[in-house]
Short mmCIF file of C-alpha atoms and ligand atoms in Angstrom, two decimals:
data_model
loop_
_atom_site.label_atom_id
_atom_site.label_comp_id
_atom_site.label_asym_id
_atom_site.label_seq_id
_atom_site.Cartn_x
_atom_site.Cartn_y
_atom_site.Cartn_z
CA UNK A 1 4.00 34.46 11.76
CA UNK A 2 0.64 34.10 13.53
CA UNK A 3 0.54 33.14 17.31
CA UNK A 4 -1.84 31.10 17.82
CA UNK A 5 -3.78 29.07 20.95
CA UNK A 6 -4.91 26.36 19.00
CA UNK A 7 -7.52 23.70 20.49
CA UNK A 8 -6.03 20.26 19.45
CA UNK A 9 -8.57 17.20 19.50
CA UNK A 10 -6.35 14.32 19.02
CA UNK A 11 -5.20 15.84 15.50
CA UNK A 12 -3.01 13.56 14.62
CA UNK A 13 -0.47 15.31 11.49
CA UNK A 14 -1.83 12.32 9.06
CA UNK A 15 1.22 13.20 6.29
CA UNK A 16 3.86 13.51 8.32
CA UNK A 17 4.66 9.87 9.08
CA UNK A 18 4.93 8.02 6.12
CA UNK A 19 7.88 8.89 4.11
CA UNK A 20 10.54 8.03 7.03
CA UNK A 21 10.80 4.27 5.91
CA UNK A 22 11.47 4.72 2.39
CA UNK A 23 12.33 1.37 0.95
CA UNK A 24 11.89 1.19 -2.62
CA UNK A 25 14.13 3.63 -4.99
CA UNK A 26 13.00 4.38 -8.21
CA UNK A 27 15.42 5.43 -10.89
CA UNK A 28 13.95 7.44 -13.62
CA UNK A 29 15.64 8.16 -16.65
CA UNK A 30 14.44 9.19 -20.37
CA UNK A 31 15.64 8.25 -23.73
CA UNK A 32 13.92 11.26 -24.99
CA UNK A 33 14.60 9.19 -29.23
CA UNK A 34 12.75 5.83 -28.60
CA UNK A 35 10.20 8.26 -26.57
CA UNK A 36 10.75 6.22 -23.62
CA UNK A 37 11.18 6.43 -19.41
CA UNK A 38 13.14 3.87 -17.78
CA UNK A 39 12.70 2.97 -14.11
CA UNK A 40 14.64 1.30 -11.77
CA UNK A 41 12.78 -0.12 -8.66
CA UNK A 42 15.64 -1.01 -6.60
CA UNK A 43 15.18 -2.70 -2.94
CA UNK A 44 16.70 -1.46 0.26
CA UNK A 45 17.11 -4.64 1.76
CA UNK A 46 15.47 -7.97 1.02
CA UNK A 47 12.04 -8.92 -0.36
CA UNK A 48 10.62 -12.30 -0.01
CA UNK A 49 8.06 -10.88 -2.53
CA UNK A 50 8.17 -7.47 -4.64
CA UNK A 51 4.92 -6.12 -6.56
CA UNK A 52 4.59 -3.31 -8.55
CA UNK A 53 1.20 -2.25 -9.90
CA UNK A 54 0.38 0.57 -12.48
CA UNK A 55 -2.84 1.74 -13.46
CA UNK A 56 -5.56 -0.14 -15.55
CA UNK A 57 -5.02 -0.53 -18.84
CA UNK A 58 -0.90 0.34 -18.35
CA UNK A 59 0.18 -2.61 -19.49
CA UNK A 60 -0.03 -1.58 -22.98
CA UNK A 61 2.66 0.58 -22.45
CA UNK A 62 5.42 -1.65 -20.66
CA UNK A 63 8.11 -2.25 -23.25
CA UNK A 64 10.12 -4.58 -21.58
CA UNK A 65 11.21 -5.13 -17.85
CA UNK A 66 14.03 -7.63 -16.25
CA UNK A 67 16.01 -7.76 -12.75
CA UNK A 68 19.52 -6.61 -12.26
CA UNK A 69 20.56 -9.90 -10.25
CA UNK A 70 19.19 -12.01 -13.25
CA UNK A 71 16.40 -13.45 -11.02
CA UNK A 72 12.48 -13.55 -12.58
CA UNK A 73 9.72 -10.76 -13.32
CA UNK A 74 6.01 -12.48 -13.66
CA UNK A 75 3.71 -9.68 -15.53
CA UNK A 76 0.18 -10.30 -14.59
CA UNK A 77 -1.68 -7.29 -16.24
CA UNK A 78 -1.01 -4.07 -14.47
CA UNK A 79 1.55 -5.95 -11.70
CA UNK A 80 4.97 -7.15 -11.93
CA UNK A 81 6.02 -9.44 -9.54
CA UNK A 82 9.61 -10.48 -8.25
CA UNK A 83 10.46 -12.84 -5.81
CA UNK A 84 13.51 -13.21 -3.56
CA UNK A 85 14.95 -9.89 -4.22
CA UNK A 86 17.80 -9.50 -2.51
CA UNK A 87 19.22 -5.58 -1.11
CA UNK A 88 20.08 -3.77 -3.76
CA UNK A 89 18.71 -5.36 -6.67
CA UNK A 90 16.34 -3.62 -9.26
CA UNK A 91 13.15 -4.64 -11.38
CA UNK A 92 13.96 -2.84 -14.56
CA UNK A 93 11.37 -1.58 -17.06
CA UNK A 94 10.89 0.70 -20.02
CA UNK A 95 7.46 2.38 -20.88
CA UNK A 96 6.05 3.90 -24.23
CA UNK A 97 6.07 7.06 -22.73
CA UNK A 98 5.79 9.15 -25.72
CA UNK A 99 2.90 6.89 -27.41
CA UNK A 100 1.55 7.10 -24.19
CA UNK A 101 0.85 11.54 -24.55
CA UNK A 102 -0.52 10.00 -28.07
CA UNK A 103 -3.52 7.93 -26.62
CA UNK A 104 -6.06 11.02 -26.22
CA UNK A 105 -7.25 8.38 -23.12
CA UNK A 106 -7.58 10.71 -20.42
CA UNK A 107 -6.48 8.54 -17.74
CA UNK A 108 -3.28 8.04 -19.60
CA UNK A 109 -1.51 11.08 -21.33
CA UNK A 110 -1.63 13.99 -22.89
CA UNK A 111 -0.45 15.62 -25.66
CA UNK A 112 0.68 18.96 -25.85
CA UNK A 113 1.77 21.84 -28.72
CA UNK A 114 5.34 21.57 -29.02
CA UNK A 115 6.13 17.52 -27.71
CA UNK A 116 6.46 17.52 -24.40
CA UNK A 117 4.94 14.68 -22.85
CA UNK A 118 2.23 14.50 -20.16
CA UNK A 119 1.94 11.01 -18.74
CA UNK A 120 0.04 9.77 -15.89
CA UNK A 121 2.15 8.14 -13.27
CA UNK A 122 0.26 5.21 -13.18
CA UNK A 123 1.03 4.42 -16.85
CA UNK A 124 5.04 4.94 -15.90
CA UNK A 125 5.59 4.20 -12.81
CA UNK A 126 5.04 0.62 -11.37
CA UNK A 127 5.27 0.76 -8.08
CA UNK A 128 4.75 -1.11 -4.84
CA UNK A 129 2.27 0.16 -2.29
CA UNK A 130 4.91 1.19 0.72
CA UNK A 131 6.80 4.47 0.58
CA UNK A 132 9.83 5.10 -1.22
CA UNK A 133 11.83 7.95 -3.05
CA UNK A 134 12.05 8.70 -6.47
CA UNK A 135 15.06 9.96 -7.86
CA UNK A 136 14.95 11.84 -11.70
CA UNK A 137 17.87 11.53 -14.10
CA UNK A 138 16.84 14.32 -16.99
CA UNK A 139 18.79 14.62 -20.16
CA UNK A 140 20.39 17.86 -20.99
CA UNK A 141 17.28 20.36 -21.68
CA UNK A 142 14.71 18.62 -20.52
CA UNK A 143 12.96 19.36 -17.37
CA UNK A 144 9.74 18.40 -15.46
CA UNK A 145 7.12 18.43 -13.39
CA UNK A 146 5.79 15.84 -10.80
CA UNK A 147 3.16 15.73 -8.66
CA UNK A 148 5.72 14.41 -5.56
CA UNK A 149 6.92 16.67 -2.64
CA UNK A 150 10.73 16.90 -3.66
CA UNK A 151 12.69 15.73 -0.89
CA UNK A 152 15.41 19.41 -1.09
CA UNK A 153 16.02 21.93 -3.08
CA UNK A 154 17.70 19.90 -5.44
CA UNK A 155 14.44 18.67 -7.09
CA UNK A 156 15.68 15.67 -7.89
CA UNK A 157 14.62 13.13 -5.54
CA UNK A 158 11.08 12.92 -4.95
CA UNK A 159 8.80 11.69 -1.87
CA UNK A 160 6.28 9.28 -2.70
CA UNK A 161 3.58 8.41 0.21
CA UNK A 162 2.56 5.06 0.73
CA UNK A 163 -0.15 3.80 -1.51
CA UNK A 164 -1.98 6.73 -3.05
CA UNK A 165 -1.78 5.29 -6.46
CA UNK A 166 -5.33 5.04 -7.79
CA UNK A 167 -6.22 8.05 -8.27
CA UNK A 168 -5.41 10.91 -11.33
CA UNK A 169 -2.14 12.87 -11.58
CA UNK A 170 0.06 13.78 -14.11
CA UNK A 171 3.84 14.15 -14.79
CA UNK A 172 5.22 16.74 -17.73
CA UNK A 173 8.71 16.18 -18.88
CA UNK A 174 10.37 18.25 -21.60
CA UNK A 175 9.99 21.99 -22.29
CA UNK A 176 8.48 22.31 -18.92
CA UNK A 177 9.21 26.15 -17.07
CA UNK A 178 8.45 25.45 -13.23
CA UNK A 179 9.09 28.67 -11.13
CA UNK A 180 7.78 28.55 -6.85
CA UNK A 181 5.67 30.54 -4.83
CA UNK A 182 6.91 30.05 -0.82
CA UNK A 183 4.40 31.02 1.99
CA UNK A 184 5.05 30.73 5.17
CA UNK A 185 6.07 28.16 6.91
CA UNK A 186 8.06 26.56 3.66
CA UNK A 187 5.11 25.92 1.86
CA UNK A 188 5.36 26.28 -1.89
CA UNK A 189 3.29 25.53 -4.92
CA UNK A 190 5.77 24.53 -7.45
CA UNK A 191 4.09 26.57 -11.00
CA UNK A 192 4.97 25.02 -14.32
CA UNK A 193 3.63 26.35 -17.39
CA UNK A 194 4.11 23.52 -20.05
CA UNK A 195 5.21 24.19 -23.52
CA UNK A 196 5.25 27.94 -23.04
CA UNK A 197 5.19 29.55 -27.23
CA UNK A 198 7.97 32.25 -25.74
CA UNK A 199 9.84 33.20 -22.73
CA UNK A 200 7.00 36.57 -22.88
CA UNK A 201 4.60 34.11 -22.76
CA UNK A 202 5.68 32.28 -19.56
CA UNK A 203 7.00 35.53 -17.52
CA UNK A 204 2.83 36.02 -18.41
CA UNK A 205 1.80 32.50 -17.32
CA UNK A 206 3.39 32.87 -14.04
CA UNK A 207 3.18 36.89 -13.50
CA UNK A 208 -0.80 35.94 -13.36
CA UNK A 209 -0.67 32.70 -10.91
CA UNK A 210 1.94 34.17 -8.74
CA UNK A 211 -0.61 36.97 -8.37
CA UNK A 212 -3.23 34.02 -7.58
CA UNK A 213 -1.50 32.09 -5.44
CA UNK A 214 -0.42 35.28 -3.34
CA UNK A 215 -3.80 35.98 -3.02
CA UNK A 216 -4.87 32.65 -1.40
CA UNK A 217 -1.89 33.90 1.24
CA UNK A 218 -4.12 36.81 1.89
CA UNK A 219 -6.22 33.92 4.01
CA UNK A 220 -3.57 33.31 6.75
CA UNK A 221 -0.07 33.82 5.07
CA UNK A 222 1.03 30.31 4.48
CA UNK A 223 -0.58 27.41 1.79
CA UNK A 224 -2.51 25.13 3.66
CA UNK A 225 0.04 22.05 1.61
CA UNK A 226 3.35 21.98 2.10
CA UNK A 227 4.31 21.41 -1.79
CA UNK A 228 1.89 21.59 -4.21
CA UNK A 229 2.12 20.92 -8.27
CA UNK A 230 0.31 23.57 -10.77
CA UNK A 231 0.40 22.41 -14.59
CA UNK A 232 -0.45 25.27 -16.45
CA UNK A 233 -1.36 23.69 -20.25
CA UNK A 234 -2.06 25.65 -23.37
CA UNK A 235 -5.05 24.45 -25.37
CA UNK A 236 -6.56 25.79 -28.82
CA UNK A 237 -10.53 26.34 -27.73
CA UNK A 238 -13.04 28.10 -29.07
CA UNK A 239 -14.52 28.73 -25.23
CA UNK A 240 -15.39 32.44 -24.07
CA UNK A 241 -13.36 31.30 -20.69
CA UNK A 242 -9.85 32.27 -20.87
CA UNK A 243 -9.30 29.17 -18.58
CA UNK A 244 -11.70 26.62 -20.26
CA UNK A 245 -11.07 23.48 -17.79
CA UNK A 246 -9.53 23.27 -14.42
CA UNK A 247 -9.39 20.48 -11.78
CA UNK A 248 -7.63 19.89 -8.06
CA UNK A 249 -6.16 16.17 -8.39
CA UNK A 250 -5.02 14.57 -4.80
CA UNK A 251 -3.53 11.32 -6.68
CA UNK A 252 -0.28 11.85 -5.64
CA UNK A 253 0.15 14.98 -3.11
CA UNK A 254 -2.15 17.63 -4.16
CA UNK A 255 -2.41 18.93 -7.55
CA UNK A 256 -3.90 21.49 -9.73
CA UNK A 257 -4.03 21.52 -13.84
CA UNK A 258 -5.10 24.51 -15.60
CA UNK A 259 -5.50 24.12 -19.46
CA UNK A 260 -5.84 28.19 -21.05
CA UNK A 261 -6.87 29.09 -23.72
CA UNK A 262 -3.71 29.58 -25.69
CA UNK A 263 -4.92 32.84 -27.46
CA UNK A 264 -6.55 34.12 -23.71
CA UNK A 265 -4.71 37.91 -22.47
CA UNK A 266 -3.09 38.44 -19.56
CA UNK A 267 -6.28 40.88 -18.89
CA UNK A 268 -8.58 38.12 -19.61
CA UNK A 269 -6.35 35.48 -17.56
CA UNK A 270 -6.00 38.07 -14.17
CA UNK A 271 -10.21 38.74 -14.55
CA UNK A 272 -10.65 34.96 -14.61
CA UNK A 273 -12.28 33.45 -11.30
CA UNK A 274 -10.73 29.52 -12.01
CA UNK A 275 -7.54 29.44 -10.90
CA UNK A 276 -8.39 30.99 -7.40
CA UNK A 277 -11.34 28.84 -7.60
CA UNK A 278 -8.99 25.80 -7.75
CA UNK A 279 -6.09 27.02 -4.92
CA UNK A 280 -9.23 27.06 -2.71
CA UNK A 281 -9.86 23.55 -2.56
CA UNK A 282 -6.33 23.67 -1.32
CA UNK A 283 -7.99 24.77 2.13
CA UNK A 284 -10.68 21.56 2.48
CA UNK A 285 -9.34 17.56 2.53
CA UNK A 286 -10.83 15.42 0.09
CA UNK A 287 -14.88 15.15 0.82
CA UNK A 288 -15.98 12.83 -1.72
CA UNK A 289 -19.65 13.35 -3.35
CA UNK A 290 -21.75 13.78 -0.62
CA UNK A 291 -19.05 16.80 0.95
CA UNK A 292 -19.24 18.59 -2.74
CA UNK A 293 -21.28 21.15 -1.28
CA UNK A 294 -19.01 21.96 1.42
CA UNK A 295 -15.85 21.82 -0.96
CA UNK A 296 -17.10 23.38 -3.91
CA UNK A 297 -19.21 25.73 -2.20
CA UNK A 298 -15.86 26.83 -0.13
CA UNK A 299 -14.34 27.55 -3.46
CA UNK A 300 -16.85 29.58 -4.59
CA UNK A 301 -16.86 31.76 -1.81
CA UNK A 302 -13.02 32.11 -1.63
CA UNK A 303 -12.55 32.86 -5.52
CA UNK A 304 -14.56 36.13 -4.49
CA UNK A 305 -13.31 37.17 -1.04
CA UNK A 306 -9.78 36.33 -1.49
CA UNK A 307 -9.43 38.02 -4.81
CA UNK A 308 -11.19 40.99 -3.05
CA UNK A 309 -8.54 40.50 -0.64
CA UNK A 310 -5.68 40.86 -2.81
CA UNK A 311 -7.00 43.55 -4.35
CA UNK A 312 -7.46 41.91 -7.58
CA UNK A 313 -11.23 42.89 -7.68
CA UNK A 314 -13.45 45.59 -5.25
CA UNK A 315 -15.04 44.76 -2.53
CA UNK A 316 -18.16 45.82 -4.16
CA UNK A 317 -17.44 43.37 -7.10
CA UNK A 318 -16.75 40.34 -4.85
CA UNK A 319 -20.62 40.59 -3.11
CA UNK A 320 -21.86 41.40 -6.64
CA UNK A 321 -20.54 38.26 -7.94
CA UNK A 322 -21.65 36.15 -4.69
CA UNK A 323 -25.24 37.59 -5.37
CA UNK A 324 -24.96 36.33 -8.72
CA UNK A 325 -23.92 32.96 -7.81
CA UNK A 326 -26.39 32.83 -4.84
CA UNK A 327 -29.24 33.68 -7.58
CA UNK A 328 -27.84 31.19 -9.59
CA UNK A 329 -28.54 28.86 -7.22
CA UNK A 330 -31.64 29.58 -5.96
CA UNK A 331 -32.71 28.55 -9.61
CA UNK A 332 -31.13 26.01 -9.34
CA UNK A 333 -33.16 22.29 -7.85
CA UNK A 334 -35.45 24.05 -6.05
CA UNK A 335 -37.15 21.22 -3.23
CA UNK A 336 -34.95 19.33 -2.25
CA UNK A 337 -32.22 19.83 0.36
CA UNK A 338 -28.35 19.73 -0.80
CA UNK A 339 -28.61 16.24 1.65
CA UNK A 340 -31.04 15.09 -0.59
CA UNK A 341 -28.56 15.80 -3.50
CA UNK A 342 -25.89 14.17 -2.24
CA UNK A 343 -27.57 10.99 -1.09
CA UNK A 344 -29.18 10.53 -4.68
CA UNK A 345 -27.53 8.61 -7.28
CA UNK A 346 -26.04 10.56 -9.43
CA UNK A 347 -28.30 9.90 -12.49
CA UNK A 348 -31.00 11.25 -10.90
CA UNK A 349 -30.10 14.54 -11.87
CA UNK A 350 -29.09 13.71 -15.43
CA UNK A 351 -30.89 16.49 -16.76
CA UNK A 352 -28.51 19.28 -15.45
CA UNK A 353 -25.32 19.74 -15.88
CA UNK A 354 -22.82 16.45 -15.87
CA UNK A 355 -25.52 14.72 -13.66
CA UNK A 356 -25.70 17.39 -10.78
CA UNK A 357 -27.35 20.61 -9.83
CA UNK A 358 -23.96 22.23 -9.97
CA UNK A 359 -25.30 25.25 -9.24
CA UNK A 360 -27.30 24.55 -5.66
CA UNK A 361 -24.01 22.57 -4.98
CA UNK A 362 -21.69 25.10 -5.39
CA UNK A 363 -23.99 28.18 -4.29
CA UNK A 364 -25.92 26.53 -2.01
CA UNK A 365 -22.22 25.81 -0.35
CA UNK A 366 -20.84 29.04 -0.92
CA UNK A 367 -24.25 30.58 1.19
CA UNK A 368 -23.39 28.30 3.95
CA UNK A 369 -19.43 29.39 4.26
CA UNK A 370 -20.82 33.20 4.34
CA UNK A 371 -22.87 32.69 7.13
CA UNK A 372 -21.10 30.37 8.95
CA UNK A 373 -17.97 33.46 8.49
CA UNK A 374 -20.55 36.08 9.73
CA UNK A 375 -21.47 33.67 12.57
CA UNK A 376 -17.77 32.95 13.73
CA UNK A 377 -17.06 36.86 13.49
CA UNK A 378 -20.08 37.50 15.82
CA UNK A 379 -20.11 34.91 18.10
CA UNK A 380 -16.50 34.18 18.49
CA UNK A 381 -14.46 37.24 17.53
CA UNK A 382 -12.49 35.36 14.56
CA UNK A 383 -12.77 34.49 10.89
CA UNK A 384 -13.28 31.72 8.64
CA UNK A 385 -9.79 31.25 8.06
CA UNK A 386 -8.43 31.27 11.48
CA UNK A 387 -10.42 27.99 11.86
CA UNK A 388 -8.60 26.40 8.32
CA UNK A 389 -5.75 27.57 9.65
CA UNK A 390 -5.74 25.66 12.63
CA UNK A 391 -7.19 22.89 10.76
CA UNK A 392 -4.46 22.73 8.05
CA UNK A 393 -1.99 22.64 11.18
CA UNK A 394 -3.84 19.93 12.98
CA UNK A 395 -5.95 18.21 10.92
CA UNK A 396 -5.65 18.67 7.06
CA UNK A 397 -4.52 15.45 5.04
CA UNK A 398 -3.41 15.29 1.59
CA UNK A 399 -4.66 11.98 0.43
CA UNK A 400 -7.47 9.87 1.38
CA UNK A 401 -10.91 11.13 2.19
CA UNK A 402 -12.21 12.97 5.26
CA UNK A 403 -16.06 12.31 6.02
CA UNK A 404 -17.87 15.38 5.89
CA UNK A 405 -19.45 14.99 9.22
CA UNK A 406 -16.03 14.73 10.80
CA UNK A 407 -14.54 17.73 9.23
CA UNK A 408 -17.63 19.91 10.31
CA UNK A 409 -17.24 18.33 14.11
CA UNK A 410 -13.61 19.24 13.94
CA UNK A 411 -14.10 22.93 12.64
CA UNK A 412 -16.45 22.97 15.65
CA UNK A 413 -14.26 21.55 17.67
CA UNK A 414 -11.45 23.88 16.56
CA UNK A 415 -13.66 27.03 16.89
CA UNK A 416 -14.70 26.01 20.46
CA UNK A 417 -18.28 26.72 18.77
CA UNK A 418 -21.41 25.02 17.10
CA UNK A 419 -21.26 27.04 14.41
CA UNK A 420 -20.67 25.19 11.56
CA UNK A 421 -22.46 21.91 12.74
CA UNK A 422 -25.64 24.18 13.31
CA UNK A 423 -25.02 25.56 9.99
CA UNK A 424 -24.58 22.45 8.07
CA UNK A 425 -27.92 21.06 9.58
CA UNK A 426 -29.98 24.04 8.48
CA UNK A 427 -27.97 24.83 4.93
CA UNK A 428 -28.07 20.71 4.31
CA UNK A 429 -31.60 20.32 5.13
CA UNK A 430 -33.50 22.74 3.65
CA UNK A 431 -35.59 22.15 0.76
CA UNK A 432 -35.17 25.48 -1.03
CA UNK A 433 -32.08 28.12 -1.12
CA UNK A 434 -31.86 30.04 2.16
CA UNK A 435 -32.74 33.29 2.33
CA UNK A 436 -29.91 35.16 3.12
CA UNK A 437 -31.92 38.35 3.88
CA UNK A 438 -30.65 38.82 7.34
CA UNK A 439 -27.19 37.85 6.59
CA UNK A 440 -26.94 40.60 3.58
CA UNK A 441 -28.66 43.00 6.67
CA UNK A 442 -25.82 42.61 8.98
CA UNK A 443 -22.99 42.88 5.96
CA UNK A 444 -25.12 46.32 5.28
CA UNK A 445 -25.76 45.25 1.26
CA UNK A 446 -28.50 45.45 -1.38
CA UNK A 447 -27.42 44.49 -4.92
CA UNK A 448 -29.88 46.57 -7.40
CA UNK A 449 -29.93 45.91 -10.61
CA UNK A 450 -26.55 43.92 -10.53
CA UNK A 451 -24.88 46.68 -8.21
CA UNK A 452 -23.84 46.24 -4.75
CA UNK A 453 -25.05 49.45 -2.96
CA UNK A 454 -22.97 49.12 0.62
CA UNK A 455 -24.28 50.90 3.55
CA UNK A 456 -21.93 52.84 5.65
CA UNK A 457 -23.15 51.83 9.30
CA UNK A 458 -19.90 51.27 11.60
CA UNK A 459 -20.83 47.53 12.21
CA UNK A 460 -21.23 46.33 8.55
CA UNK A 461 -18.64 47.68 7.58
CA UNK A 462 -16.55 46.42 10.17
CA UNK A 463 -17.44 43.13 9.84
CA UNK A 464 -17.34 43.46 5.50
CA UNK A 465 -13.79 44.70 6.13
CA UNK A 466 -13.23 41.59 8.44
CA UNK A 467 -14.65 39.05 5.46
CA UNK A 468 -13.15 41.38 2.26
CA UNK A 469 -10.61 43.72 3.21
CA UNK A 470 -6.91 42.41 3.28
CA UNK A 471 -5.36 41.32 6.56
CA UNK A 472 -2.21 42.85 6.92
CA UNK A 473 -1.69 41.63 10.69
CA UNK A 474 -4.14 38.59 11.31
CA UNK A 475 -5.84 38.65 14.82
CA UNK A 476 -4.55 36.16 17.22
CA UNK A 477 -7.22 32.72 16.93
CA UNK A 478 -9.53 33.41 20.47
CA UNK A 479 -8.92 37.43 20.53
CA UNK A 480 -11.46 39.18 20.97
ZN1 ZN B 1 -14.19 23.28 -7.65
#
């Protein structure tokens, strides 16, 4: 375990708090037949008023709902609403869960090759704002996967945070094959391939994103959640990506859905950059648009440097694929600054991908992390990621949004430097790419004709072994 002097500014541990007062218990139970979940939201001691509120556009799905103590349920659209609910009483309901996987809506479910189900939470689970448990009642050979911290080992009974229920995330039940990853510190990411063709087929699944997930460890030996859910979904595609679509959700605890491409290799699958692209967002909070650069542009740094870490590409690979990405972007919206990007409307850059200069975004991010690790390795004698280290034990929260200013003051802050606020002024306001001339100087590295050519001066590649090679014993945060 790494010893560490960390500088705390007031970090207050924002996830810690809010699952002590559980009040509301919801029962979940299948009948797997009438392709229906049943819920029990049962009160822990009396409720002048109850309200339970599911996602827009849910209440297509509510079959039917009642009280155990006989008293009233008023629908009105997405809420239920009880009054004088005494302890111990429950607001029963039954969803369309199955017809629900059939709706091709995205916000609602999914459906997958061989039945099991894939259902937003929002569609199933009405539920008041406070914090409560969830407890899961599975059939005989069903299983699942839910985007709630389990409470033990057990799996059973789930946390759920206050509030939090707005935004995407997705519960699989049926033939659902969820294996863990622990880090340090009992963190976990909790892996479950979905609908897996064989039991070959999922030792494959999971043989590859163990070997991702272990290499986001190489950072600083623990996950920077405490319990993360990876949905690992087969899809037919006709894409050249072996992992056609992946997203990080934070709807319900943080969450990461990988749909492959059901006919991709296990050679094409371990040479694939997403899934490390999408455990690296792991390390940042929630930015919203105007932090994309920071968050997507961490992600594209780390999908190179930790895989050279792990020793799932060369060294010499990783910078050639930066270089790549850093040409990419200099192509990409030349004159104006990634603030000016941000602060636009997204329709102003309708003509490139989805609305945004993706490329300056992410690359244009990605230049600023590399400097602002060469900086911190210079100037302070440590590494990117003994900053996100301390800030995942301070500072890091797993819902809600973090202004981008404020993160960048608190990595400061944490780093006992300027670094990254000096950074994020120049990389943010510049009309055009940088030029990372002087930064590819001090690393020692020309890429020529697509090839990294490394020099072999002491100092570079010191400080390329600090950045790429794997840490076996992490330096204390401050040494020297
Ligand atoms: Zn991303």
């Amino acid at each position: 375990m790494r010893r560490t002097s960390l500088v705390l500014v007031g970090g207050a541990c924002l996830f810690a708090a809010a699952s002590a007062n559980a009040s509301i218990e919801y029962r979940v139970s299948i009948d797997k037949s009438a392709g229906e979940l049943r819920v029990a939201a049962c009160a822990d001691r009396d409720y002048a008023r109850l309200e339970l509120r599911a996602q827009d556009g849910a209440n297509g799905y509510l079959l039917g709902f009642s009280r155990s103590d006989g008293g009233a349920v008023a629908r009105s659209g997405d809420r239920l609403l009880a009054r004088a609910v005494p302890d111990g009483a429950c607001v029963n309901y039954r969803i369309a869960a199955a017809r629900a996987t059939r709706s091709n809506g995205r916000d609602e479910g999914m459906q997958t090759a061989d039945g099991s189900w894939i259902v937003s939470p929002g569609v199933w689970l009405w539920r008041a704002d406070e914090a409560g448990v969830l407890r899961l009642d599975l059939p005989a050979g069903m299983r699942a996967s839910l985007p709630w911290r389990p409470r033990d080992a057990s799996r059973t009974t789930y946390v759920l945070e206050a509030g939090g229920g707005d935004w995407p995330a997705w519960a699989a039940f049926g033939n659902v094959d969820e294996r863990i990853v622990a880090g340090g510190d009992g963190t976990e990411l909790r892996i479950a391939v979905v609908d897996a063709p064989s039991r070959q087929r999922a030792d494959d699944l999971h043989g590859w994103l163990r070997e991702v997930a272990n290499a986001t460890l190489t950072a600083y030996r623990r996950f920077p959640v405490r319990s993360a859910q990876v949905l690992v979904i087969e899809i037919g595609s006709n894409s050249s990506s072996p992992v056609p679509w992946g997203q990080t959700t934070r709807g319900a605890g943080v969450a990461v859905e990988l749909f492959v491409r059901r006919d991709a290799s296990l050679k094409e699958l371990r040479a694939d950059w997403t899934a490390i692209h999408e455990f690296s967002h792991f390390f940042h909070p929630y930015l919203g648009n105007s932090g994309r650069w920071l968050s997507e542009g961490l992600a594209s740094y780390y999908q190179n440097v930790l895989r050279a870490r792990a020793g799932i590409v060369s060294e010499a690979y990783a910078w050639e694929r930066l270089d790549a990405g850093f040409g990419r972007g200099r192509n990409s919206a030349t004159g104006v600054s990634l603030a000016d990007i941000s602060r636009a409307p997204r329709r102003r850059h309708s003509r490139q991908s989805g609305g945004w200069p993706v490329m300056r975004i992410y690359w244009g991010g990605a230049a600023f992390w590399l400097e602002a690790d060469i900086a911190l390795h210079r100037e302070r004698g440590i590494g990117l990621e003994d900053v996100l280290a301390a800030y995942s034990q301070c500072c890091l929260p797993e819902a809600g949004r973090v202004d981008p200013d404020a993160f960048i003051a608190r990595l400061d802050a944490l780093s006992q430097s300027t670094v990254f606020s000096r950074l994020a002024r120049q990389h943010s306001t510049a009309a055009h790419f940088p030029s990372l001339q002087s930064s590819y100087a001090t690393l020692g590295l020309r890429v020529e004709s697509d090839r990294a050519v490394l020099s072999s001066d002491a100092d570079a590649v010191a400080l390329r072994n600090k950045i790429m090679g794997e840490r076996i014993a992490p330096t204390a945060f401050g040494a020297r």
